[in-house]
Amino acid sequence: MKSFSHILPILLMLSLSSQVCSAPKDSKQPPRLVLGIHLDQLQEEYLKWFMEGFGEEGFKLLLERGKVYNNCNYGLNCPDAANTNACLLSGCAPMHHGIIAREWYDRQLERPVSCVYDTDYLGNYTTSTFSPLSLRSNTLGDELKKACKGRSKVFSIGLEAEAAIVAGGRSADAALWMDDASGKWCSSTYYNYMPSWLQKINDYGLFETNNGKNGWRPKFPLSRYVYMPHQKNPGFFSYALSFINGTGYRDFKQTPMANTELNQLALELIDQEKLGEDEYPDLLILHFNTGSQLSGNDSRAALEMQDLYFRLDQDLGWLLKEIDRKIGLDNVLIYLCGTGATRLAVEENPKAPGFYGNYYPERTTALLNLYLTAIYGSERWVQGCTENEIYLNRKRINELNLDYREICNKAALFLTQVEGIQQVVPAYRFLLGDWSSESALSLNYHKERSGDLLLKLENGRNVRWESYPGKNRQIQYANQTTILVFYGAGIKASNHSQLVSIFDLTPTLCGMLYIRPPTSSTGQVLF
């Protein structure tokens, strides 16, 4: 009689693999699709002020029938679309996942680089060379892929590369974003993904928004734009958008028409990739823009913001309606959150209430170099800087056998006298375990990417660059929290005011998917 003992391990493995991504016995099955709606530069007060102007199937549906957490804390020194997305999807801070900001200073290249810059991979429909390999922690998508043996599908779509790539994680099937120069939907060869249906969209311009060619004007009657508190009578606005000058599609990406095009692409991807059609949960993350710098700081109280939010509300209503038709909202877990603080244009008028002086990063580093030269001799003591970090020339300091900590301390004391700087922390303190200096600064610190001196600038200061005028902005610390909403998959409506963290999103989603949270996750399960 033949022995079948040799096939028992194989049968056991097959049995276990068939249970991956399945709920425990007598438990509710996991959702077939997790849909993330990320709103860059979201100002949650607008959702409240504009509520009566929204339709019934978009924002209003999510906010009135979802589980809403009104105080979700960023907890970072300078939250932006890159580091907040990494925090949301990894469940941990930049000190663990490594994405300290949208860009940092590269000591080898001696210039600022994107957080996803990687010359080992080429671009599809773009000249940019990007990959997610700078992530130092697993993400929700990575854990879902691992748990379901690669059968789950993970996609991330955004208007900007950094947000889309970071949120997708290392194991995503693809991250897609709109190229600044061409307006095409592009990706990286890292993913080895460029299906024929997406190539047709790019080659034939199937999703090009006709309104974009004619500029940005109010979509609805002016009588509808009455929900901004203390506003004057609404007036007509018009922005001409040129795709042949130096700005390319960067201006277009500041308009609601870009959100509409992203929404169209998402629906096409759901259909073509058959998301949510089998027992293995899929993940789709969408990054919409809810801030516009086309009208400067006046956009905070202008008709443009209402038009942007009203159009996005329509887009979301269309998206949810189509998903309900194809998959069923009971089979879909939807979450909505903000990513990154509102970006304010610099205030040009010195007499304006919002003008609190200027801060010049490049001038500051030049002054610091002169100060250190007066003490230690003529050398290039400062290698480079970002908005809130200064990188010293460590190599030269070591070659001259100087006391690194002494130089850092002297430099920090000098910088506290510079106009616009509120606080300076030498980074070596964090390496030695001093996490009490400033929690937001310490959470944002990563020893391989951060500078030697970490700065906290004064609120309201205009950051002005001579070499990179496109980075000019006004510092604002007011919006350090966002809203976090869960809807679908049997979640009951409720409203919560307690303080929660952006680190809590992924552990909560992992619990509902019956998978392990990322390895570096420090967040809590909310329900």
Coordinates of C-alpha atoms in Angstrom, one line a residue:
M1 CA 0.0 0.0 0.0
K2 CA 1.4 3.4 -1.0
S3 CA 2.1 6.0 1.7
F4 CA 0.5 9.4 1.3
S5 CA 2.4 11.0 4.2
H6 CA 4.6 12.9 1.7
I7 CA 1.6 14.9 0.4
L8 CA 0.2 15.9 3.8
P9 CA 2.4 19.0 4.1
I10 CA 1.3 20.1 0.6
L11 CA -2.4 19.6 1.4
L12 CA -1.9 21.6 4.7
M13 CA -0.2 24.5 2.8
L14 CA -3.0 24.5 0.3
S15 CA -5.6 24.5 3.1
L16 CA -3.9 27.4 4.8
S17 CA -3.4 29.5 1.7
S18 CA -7.1 29.1 0.8
Q19 CA -7.9 30.8 4.2
V20 CA -5.6 33.8 3.6
C21 CA -7.6 37.0 3.6
S22 CA -10.7 35.2 4.8
A23 CA -12.4 36.2 8.0
P24 CA -12.3 33.9 11.1
K25 CA -15.2 31.5 11.4
D26 CA -18.5 33.2 12.4
S27 CA -16.9 36.6 11.6
K28 CA -18.0 39.1 8.9
Q29 CA -16.2 38.7 5.6
P30 CA -13.7 41.5 4.8
P31 CA -14.6 44.1 2.2
R32 CA -13.9 43.3 -1.4
L33 CA -12.5 46.7 -2.1
V34 CA -10.9 49.4 0.2
L35 CA -11.2 52.8 -1.4
G36 CA -9.1 55.6 0.1
I37 CA -10.1 59.2 -0.7
H38 CA -7.2 61.5 0.1
L39 CA -7.8 65.2 -0.1
D40 CA -4.6 67.2 -0.3
Q41 CA -4.7 70.5 1.5
L42 CA -8.2 69.8 2.9
Q43 CA -9.7 72.5 5.1
E44 CA -12.3 70.6 6.9
E45 CA -14.2 73.7 8.0
Y46 CA -15.2 74.1 4.3
L47 CA -17.0 70.7 4.5
K48 CA -19.1 72.2 7.3
W49 CA -19.6 75.6 5.7
F50 CA -20.5 74.2 2.3
M51 CA -22.6 71.3 3.4
E52 CA -25.9 72.8 2.3
G53 CA -24.5 73.3 -1.2
F54 CA -23.4 69.7 -1.6
G55 CA -25.5 67.0 -3.3
E56 CA -26.8 63.9 -1.4
E57 CA -24.4 61.3 -2.9
G58 CA -20.9 62.8 -2.3
F59 CA -19.5 64.5 0.8
K60 CA -22.9 64.6 2.5
L61 CA -23.3 60.9 2.2
L62 CA -19.9 60.1 3.8
L63 CA -20.2 62.7 6.5
E64 CA -23.8 62.0 7.6
R65 CA -23.8 58.2 7.3
G66 CA -20.1 57.4 8.1
K67 CA -18.1 57.1 11.3
V68 CA -16.5 60.5 11.6
Y69 CA -13.4 61.5 13.6
N70 CA -13.2 65.3 13.6
N71 CA -9.7 65.7 15.2
C72 CA -7.1 63.5 13.5
N73 CA -3.7 64.8 14.5
Y74 CA -0.8 65.0 12.0
G75 CA 1.8 65.3 14.8
L76 CA 4.5 66.5 12.3
N77 CA 6.6 69.6 12.2
C78 CA 5.8 70.4 8.5
P79 CA 3.0 68.0 7.2
D80 CA 2.9 67.7 3.4
A81 CA 1.3 65.3 0.9
A82 CA 4.3 63.0 1.0
N83 CA 5.1 62.5 4.7
T84 CA 1.4 62.4 5.7
N85 CA 0.6 59.8 3.1
A86 CA 3.5 57.7 4.3
C87 CA 2.3 58.1 7.9
L88 CA -1.3 57.2 7.0
L89 CA -0.5 54.0 5.1
S90 CA 2.4 52.8 7.3
G91 CA 0.9 53.7 10.6
C92 CA 4.2 55.2 11.8
A93 CA 6.2 58.5 11.8
P94 CA 9.0 59.6 9.4
M95 CA 11.6 58.5 11.9
H96 CA 10.5 54.9 11.0
H97 CA 9.2 55.1 7.4
G98 CA 11.9 57.6 6.2
I99 CA 9.7 60.0 4.2
I100 CA 10.6 63.2 6.1
A101 CA 9.1 65.5 3.4
R102 CA 8.2 65.7 -0.2
E103 CA 11.9 66.4 -0.9
W104 CA 15.1 66.5 1.0
Y105 CA 18.7 67.6 0.4
D106 CA 20.9 64.9 -1.1
R107 CA 24.4 65.1 0.2
Q108 CA 25.9 63.2 -2.7
L109 CA 24.2 65.2 -5.4
E110 CA 24.4 68.4 -3.4
R111 CA 20.9 69.5 -4.3
P112 CA 17.3 68.9 -3.2
V113 CA 15.7 65.8 -4.6
S114 CA 12.2 64.3 -4.6
C115 CA 11.5 61.7 -1.9
V116 CA 10.9 59.2 -4.6
Y117 CA 13.8 60.1 -6.9
D118 CA 15.5 57.0 -8.3
T119 CA 17.6 56.9 -11.4
D120 CA 17.5 53.1 -11.5
Y121 CA 14.0 53.2 -13.1
L122 CA 12.8 55.0 -16.1
G123 CA 9.4 56.7 -16.6
N124 CA 6.4 55.5 -18.7
Y125 CA 5.0 58.6 -20.4
T126 CA 7.3 60.8 -18.4
T127 CA 11.0 61.8 -18.2
S128 CA 10.9 61.6 -14.4
T129 CA 12.8 58.7 -12.7
F130 CA 10.9 57.6 -9.6
S131 CA 10.3 54.5 -7.4
P132 CA 9.0 53.8 -3.9
L133 CA 12.2 52.3 -2.6
S134 CA 12.9 55.2 -0.3
L135 CA 10.2 53.9 2.0
R136 CA 11.7 52.1 5.0
S137 CA 8.5 50.6 6.3
N138 CA 5.8 48.3 4.9
T139 CA 2.4 49.9 4.1
L140 CA -1.2 48.7 4.0
G141 CA -0.8 47.6 0.4
D142 CA 2.3 45.7 1.1
E143 CA 0.7 43.8 4.0
L144 CA -2.4 43.1 1.9
K145 CA -0.3 41.7 -0.9
K146 CA 1.6 39.5 1.5
A147 CA -1.4 38.2 3.3
C148 CA -3.3 37.3 0.1
K149 CA -0.2 35.8 -1.7
G150 CA -0.2 38.6 -4.3
R151 CA -3.8 38.0 -5.4
S152 CA -5.1 41.3 -4.1
K153 CA -4.7 44.3 -6.4
V154 CA -3.2 47.6 -5.2
F155 CA -3.3 50.8 -7.1
S156 CA -2.7 54.5 -6.2
I157 CA -3.6 57.4 -8.4
G158 CA -2.8 61.1 -7.8
L159 CA -2.1 64.3 -9.5
E160 CA 1.5 64.4 -8.0
A161 CA 4.0 61.6 -8.1
E162 CA 5.1 61.7 -4.5
A163 CA 1.7 61.2 -2.9
A164 CA 0.7 58.4 -5.4
I165 CA 4.0 56.5 -5.1
V166 CA 4.4 56.7 -1.4
A167 CA 0.8 55.7 -0.6
G168 CA 1.0 52.6 -2.9
G169 CA 4.0 51.2 -1.1
R170 CA 6.6 48.9 -2.6
S171 CA 4.2 46.1 -3.6
A172 CA 1.6 48.1 -5.5
D173 CA 0.6 46.9 -9.0
A174 CA 1.0 50.5 -10.1
A175 CA 1.1 54.1 -9.0
L176 CA -0.2 56.6 -11.6
W177 CA 0.1 60.4 -11.7
M178 CA -0.3 63.3 -14.1
D179 CA 2.9 64.4 -15.8
D180 CA 3.6 68.1 -15.4
A181 CA 4.9 68.6 -18.9
S182 CA 2.5 66.5 -21.0
G183 CA -0.6 66.0 -18.9
K184 CA -0.4 62.3 -19.6
W185 CA -1.1 59.7 -16.9
C186 CA 2.3 58.2 -16.3
S187 CA 4.1 55.7 -14.1
S188 CA 7.5 54.2 -13.4
T189 CA 9.2 51.1 -14.9
Y190 CA 9.5 49.9 -11.3
Y191 CA 6.0 48.6 -11.5
N192 CA 6.3 47.0 -15.0
Y193 CA 2.7 48.1 -15.6
M194 CA 1.4 50.0 -18.6
P195 CA -1.7 48.2 -20.0
S196 CA -3.1 48.8 -23.4
W197 CA -6.2 50.5 -22.1
L198 CA -4.1 53.2 -20.3
Q199 CA -2.0 53.7 -23.3
K200 CA -5.1 54.4 -25.4
I201 CA -6.2 57.0 -22.9
N202 CA -2.9 58.7 -23.2
D203 CA -2.4 58.4 -26.9
Y204 CA -5.9 59.4 -27.9
G205 CA -6.6 61.9 -25.1
L206 CA -9.8 60.1 -24.2
F207 CA -10.0 61.7 -20.8
E208 CA -8.8 65.2 -21.6
T209 CA -11.2 67.6 -20.0
N210 CA -12.5 70.1 -22.6
N211 CA -13.2 72.7 -20.0
G212 CA -9.5 72.8 -19.2
K213 CA -8.7 74.0 -22.7
N214 CA -11.0 77.0 -22.1
G215 CA -9.7 77.8 -18.6
W216 CA -11.4 77.6 -15.2
R217 CA -14.7 79.5 -14.8
P218 CA -17.6 78.9 -12.4
K219 CA -19.6 75.8 -13.4
F220 CA -22.8 76.7 -11.6
P221 CA -25.0 79.8 -11.5
L222 CA -23.4 82.5 -9.3
S223 CA -26.4 82.4 -7.0
R224 CA -25.2 79.0 -5.7
Y225 CA -21.9 80.3 -4.3
V226 CA -23.2 81.8 -1.1
Y227 CA -21.8 79.5 1.6
M228 CA -18.5 81.2 2.5
P229 CA -19.0 83.1 5.8
H230 CA -18.6 86.8 5.6
Q231 CA -18.2 86.8 1.8
K232 CA -19.2 89.6 -0.4
N233 CA -21.5 89.2 -3.4
P234 CA -20.1 86.4 -5.6
G235 CA -18.2 87.7 -8.6
F236 CA -17.3 86.0 -11.8
F237 CA -13.7 84.6 -12.1
S238 CA -11.8 83.2 -15.0
Y239 CA -8.3 81.7 -15.3
A240 CA -6.8 81.1 -18.7
L241 CA -4.7 77.9 -18.7
S242 CA -1.9 77.6 -21.3
F243 CA -0.4 74.2 -21.9
I244 CA 2.4 75.4 -24.2
N245 CA 4.2 77.8 -21.9
G246 CA 6.7 77.1 -19.2
T247 CA 4.2 76.0 -16.6
G248 CA 3.0 73.0 -18.7
Y249 CA 0.1 71.3 -16.8
R250 CA 1.1 72.5 -13.4
D251 CA -1.6 75.2 -13.4
F252 CA -4.2 72.7 -14.7
K253 CA -3.5 70.4 -11.7
Q254 CA -4.6 73.3 -9.5
T255 CA -8.1 73.2 -11.0
P256 CA -11.2 71.1 -10.3
M257 CA -11.0 69.8 -13.9
A258 CA -7.9 67.8 -12.9
N259 CA -9.9 66.1 -10.1
T260 CA -12.6 65.2 -12.7
E261 CA -10.0 63.6 -15.0
L262 CA -8.5 61.6 -12.1
N263 CA -12.0 60.4 -11.2
Q264 CA -12.6 59.2 -14.7
L265 CA -9.4 57.3 -14.7
A266 CA -10.3 55.7 -11.4
L267 CA -13.6 54.4 -12.7
E268 CA -11.9 53.1 -15.9
L269 CA -9.3 51.3 -13.7
I270 CA -11.9 49.7 -11.5
D271 CA -13.7 48.4 -14.6
Q272 CA -10.6 47.3 -16.6
E273 CA -8.7 45.7 -13.6
K274 CA -11.9 44.2 -12.3
L275 CA -11.4 45.5 -8.7
G276 CA -13.7 44.1 -6.1
E277 CA -14.9 41.2 -8.2
D278 CA -13.4 38.2 -6.3
E279 CA -12.8 37.1 -2.7
Y280 CA -9.5 38.8 -2.4
P281 CA -9.7 42.4 -1.1
D282 CA -8.3 45.1 -3.4
L283 CA -7.0 48.5 -2.5
L284 CA -7.5 51.7 -4.5
I285 CA -6.2 55.1 -3.2
L286 CA -7.1 58.3 -4.9
H287 CA -5.4 61.6 -4.2
F288 CA -7.6 64.7 -5.1
N289 CA -6.5 68.3 -4.8
T290 CA -8.6 70.7 -2.6
G291 CA -6.3 73.7 -2.6
S292 CA -5.4 76.1 -5.3
Q293 CA -2.6 78.7 -5.5
L294 CA -3.9 80.3 -8.8
S295 CA -5.5 83.2 -6.9
G296 CA -2.9 83.5 -4.1
N297 CA -4.1 83.7 -0.5
D298 CA -7.4 85.3 -1.6
S299 CA -8.5 81.8 -2.6
R300 CA -9.2 81.1 1.1
A301 CA -12.3 83.3 0.9
A302 CA -13.1 83.3 -2.7
L303 CA -15.6 81.9 -5.2
E304 CA -12.9 79.5 -6.5
M305 CA -12.9 77.4 -3.3
Q306 CA -16.6 76.8 -3.4
D307 CA -16.4 75.9 -7.1
L308 CA -13.6 73.5 -6.4
Y309 CA -15.4 71.7 -3.6
F310 CA -18.8 71.6 -5.3
R311 CA -17.3 70.1 -8.4
L312 CA -15.3 67.5 -6.3
D313 CA -18.6 66.7 -4.5
Q314 CA -20.2 65.9 -7.9
D315 CA -17.2 63.8 -8.8
L316 CA -17.3 61.8 -5.6
G317 CA -21.1 61.3 -6.0
W318 CA -20.5 59.9 -9.5
L319 CA -17.7 57.7 -8.2
L320 CA -19.7 56.2 -5.3
K321 CA -22.7 55.7 -7.5
E322 CA -20.8 53.7 -10.1
I323 CA -19.0 51.7 -7.4
D324 CA -22.4 50.8 -5.8
R325 CA -23.6 49.7 -9.2
K326 CA -20.6 47.5 -10.0
I327 CA -19.6 46.2 -6.6
G328 CA -22.2 47.3 -4.0
L329 CA -21.3 49.8 -1.3
D330 CA -21.9 47.1 1.4
N331 CA -18.9 45.3 -0.1
V332 CA -16.7 48.3 -0.1
L333 CA -14.9 50.0 2.8
I334 CA -14.4 53.7 2.1
Y335 CA -12.2 56.1 4.1
L336 CA -11.7 59.8 3.6
C337 CA -9.0 62.0 5.1
G338 CA -6.9 65.1 4.5
T339 CA -3.2 64.9 3.6
G340 CA -0.9 67.8 4.3
A341 CA -1.6 71.3 5.6
T342 CA -2.9 74.1 3.4
R343 CA -0.2 75.7 1.3
L344 CA -0.5 79.5 1.5
A345 CA 1.1 81.8 -1.0
V346 CA 3.4 84.5 0.3
E347 CA 1.9 87.7 1.5
E348 CA 3.4 90.5 -0.6
N349 CA 1.8 93.5 1.2
P350 CA 3.8 94.5 4.3
K351 CA 0.8 96.4 5.6
A352 CA -1.5 93.4 5.3
P353 CA -2.8 91.7 8.5
G354 CA -1.2 88.4 7.4
F355 CA 2.3 89.8 6.8
Y356 CA 4.7 88.8 9.6
G357 CA 8.1 89.2 7.8
N358 CA 10.2 87.1 5.6
Y359 CA 12.6 84.2 6.1
Y360 CA 15.3 83.5 3.5
P361 CA 16.8 79.9 3.7
E362 CA 19.7 80.5 1.3
R363 CA 20.7 83.8 3.0
T364 CA 20.5 82.1 6.4
T365 CA 22.9 79.4 5.4
A366 CA 25.3 81.9 3.9
L367 CA 25.3 83.9 7.2
L368 CA 25.9 80.7 9.1
N369 CA 28.9 79.8 6.9
L370 CA 30.4 83.2 7.5
Y371 CA 29.9 82.8 11.3
L372 CA 31.6 79.4 11.3
T373 CA 34.4 80.7 9.1
A374 CA 35.1 83.4 11.6
I375 CA 35.6 80.8 14.3
Y376 CA 37.2 77.8 12.5
G377 CA 38.7 79.3 9.3
S378 CA 37.6 79.6 5.7
E379 CA 35.8 76.4 4.6
R380 CA 32.5 75.4 3.1
W381 CA 31.0 74.6 6.5
V382 CA 27.4 74.5 5.3
Q383 CA 26.6 72.0 2.5
G384 CA 23.0 72.8 1.8
C385 CA 19.5 73.4 3.2
T386 CA 15.8 72.8 2.9
E387 CA 13.1 75.0 4.3
N388 CA 13.5 73.8 7.8
E389 CA 16.8 71.9 7.9
I390 CA 20.4 72.8 7.5
Y391 CA 23.0 70.3 6.3
L392 CA 26.6 70.8 7.6
N393 CA 29.7 69.6 5.8
R394 CA 30.2 66.5 8.0
K395 CA 33.0 65.2 5.7
R396 CA 35.1 68.3 6.1
I397 CA 34.5 68.6 9.8
N398 CA 35.7 65.0 10.2
E399 CA 38.8 65.6 8.0
L400 CA 39.8 68.5 10.2
N401 CA 39.2 66.4 13.3
L402 CA 36.9 69.1 14.8
D403 CA 34.3 68.5 17.5
Y404 CA 31.0 68.0 15.6
R405 CA 28.8 68.5 18.6
E406 CA 30.5 71.8 19.5
I407 CA 30.0 73.1 15.9
C408 CA 26.3 72.0 16.0
N409 CA 25.7 73.8 19.3
K410 CA 27.4 77.0 18.2
A411 CA 25.5 77.0 14.9
A412 CA 22.2 76.4 16.7
L413 CA 22.8 79.3 19.1
F414 CA 23.7 81.6 16.2
L415 CA 20.6 80.6 14.2
T416 CA 18.3 81.4 17.1
Q417 CA 19.2 85.1 16.4
V418 CA 18.1 84.9 12.8
E419 CA 14.8 86.6 12.1
G420 CA 12.1 84.1 11.4
I421 CA 13.5 81.2 13.3
Q422 CA 11.6 80.2 16.4
Q423 CA 13.6 77.1 17.5
V424 CA 16.7 75.2 16.5
V425 CA 17.5 71.6 17.6
P426 CA 20.8 69.9 16.8
A427 CA 19.9 66.6 15.3
Y428 CA 22.6 64.6 17.2
R429 CA 20.5 64.9 20.3
F430 CA 17.9 62.6 18.7
L431 CA 20.6 60.1 17.8
L432 CA 21.6 60.0 21.5
G433 CA 18.0 59.3 22.6
D434 CA 16.9 62.9 23.6
W435 CA 13.4 62.7 22.3
S436 CA 12.1 65.4 24.7
S437 CA 13.5 68.4 22.7
E438 CA 10.4 68.7 20.5
S439 CA 8.1 65.8 19.7
A440 CA 7.1 67.1 16.2
L441 CA 10.7 67.6 15.2
S442 CA 11.8 64.2 16.6
L443 CA 9.0 62.4 14.8
N444 CA 10.1 64.1 11.6
Y445 CA 13.8 63.1 12.0
H446 CA 15.5 60.4 10.1
K447 CA 19.2 60.0 10.5
E448 CA 19.9 59.2 6.8
R449 CA 17.7 62.0 5.3
S450 CA 17.5 64.8 7.8
G451 CA 19.9 67.7 8.2
D452 CA 22.2 68.4 11.2
L453 CA 20.2 71.4 12.4
L454 CA 16.4 71.2 12.5
L455 CA 14.4 74.4 12.5
K456 CA 11.0 75.5 13.5
L457 CA 10.0 78.7 11.8
E458 CA 7.8 81.4 13.2
N459 CA 4.1 81.2 12.3
G460 CA 3.1 83.6 9.5
R461 CA 6.6 84.0 8.0
N462 CA 7.0 84.1 4.3
V463 CA 9.6 81.6 3.1
R464 CA 11.4 83.1 0.1
W465 CA 13.9 81.3 -2.1
E466 CA 16.2 83.0 -4.6
S467 CA 17.0 79.7 -6.5
Y468 CA 13.6 78.1 -6.2
P469 CA 10.8 80.8 -6.3
G470 CA 8.2 78.1 -6.9
K471 CA 8.7 76.9 -3.4
N472 CA 7.9 80.2 -1.8
R473 CA 5.1 80.0 0.8
Q474 CA 3.8 81.3 4.1
I475 CA 4.2 79.2 7.3
Q476 CA 1.0 78.3 9.0
Y477 CA 0.6 76.0 12.0
A478 CA -3.2 76.4 12.4
N479 CA -4.2 73.3 10.4
Q480 CA -2.4 70.5 12.3
T481 CA -5.4 68.2 12.4
T482 CA -7.7 66.8 9.7
I483 CA -10.9 64.8 9.5
L484 CA -11.0 61.0 9.2
V485 CA -14.2 59.3 7.9
F486 CA -15.0 55.6 7.5
Y487 CA -18.1 54.5 5.5
G488 CA -19.5 51.2 4.1
A489 CA -18.9 47.6 5.0
G490 CA -21.5 47.7 7.7
I491 CA -20.0 50.7 9.6
K492 CA -22.6 52.6 11.6
A493 CA -22.9 56.4 11.5
S494 CA -21.3 58.1 14.5
N495 CA -19.4 61.3 15.3
H496 CA -16.3 61.5 17.5
S497 CA -14.5 64.5 18.9
Q498 CA -11.6 62.8 20.7
L499 CA -8.1 63.3 19.4
V500 CA -6.8 60.5 17.2
S501 CA -3.7 60.2 15.1
I502 CA -3.0 59.7 11.4
F503 CA -1.0 56.6 12.5
D504 CA -4.3 55.0 13.6
L505 CA -5.8 54.6 10.0
T506 CA -3.8 51.6 8.8
P507 CA -4.1 49.5 12.0
T508 CA -7.8 50.1 11.9
L509 CA -8.1 49.0 8.3
C510 CA -5.9 46.0 8.9
G511 CA -8.2 44.9 11.6
M512 CA -11.2 45.0 9.2
L513 CA -9.2 43.1 6.6
Y514 CA -8.0 40.5 9.0
I515 CA -4.3 41.1 8.2
R516 CA -1.4 42.1 10.2
P517 CA -0.5 45.8 10.5
P518 CA 2.8 47.0 9.0
T519 CA 5.9 46.1 10.9
S520 CA 6.7 49.6 12.2
S521 CA 3.1 50.6 12.9
T522 CA 2.6 52.5 16.2
G523 CA -1.1 53.5 15.7
Q524 CA -4.1 52.2 17.6
V525 CA -7.2 50.3 16.3
L526 CA -10.0 52.8 16.5
F527 CA -12.9 50.4 16.4

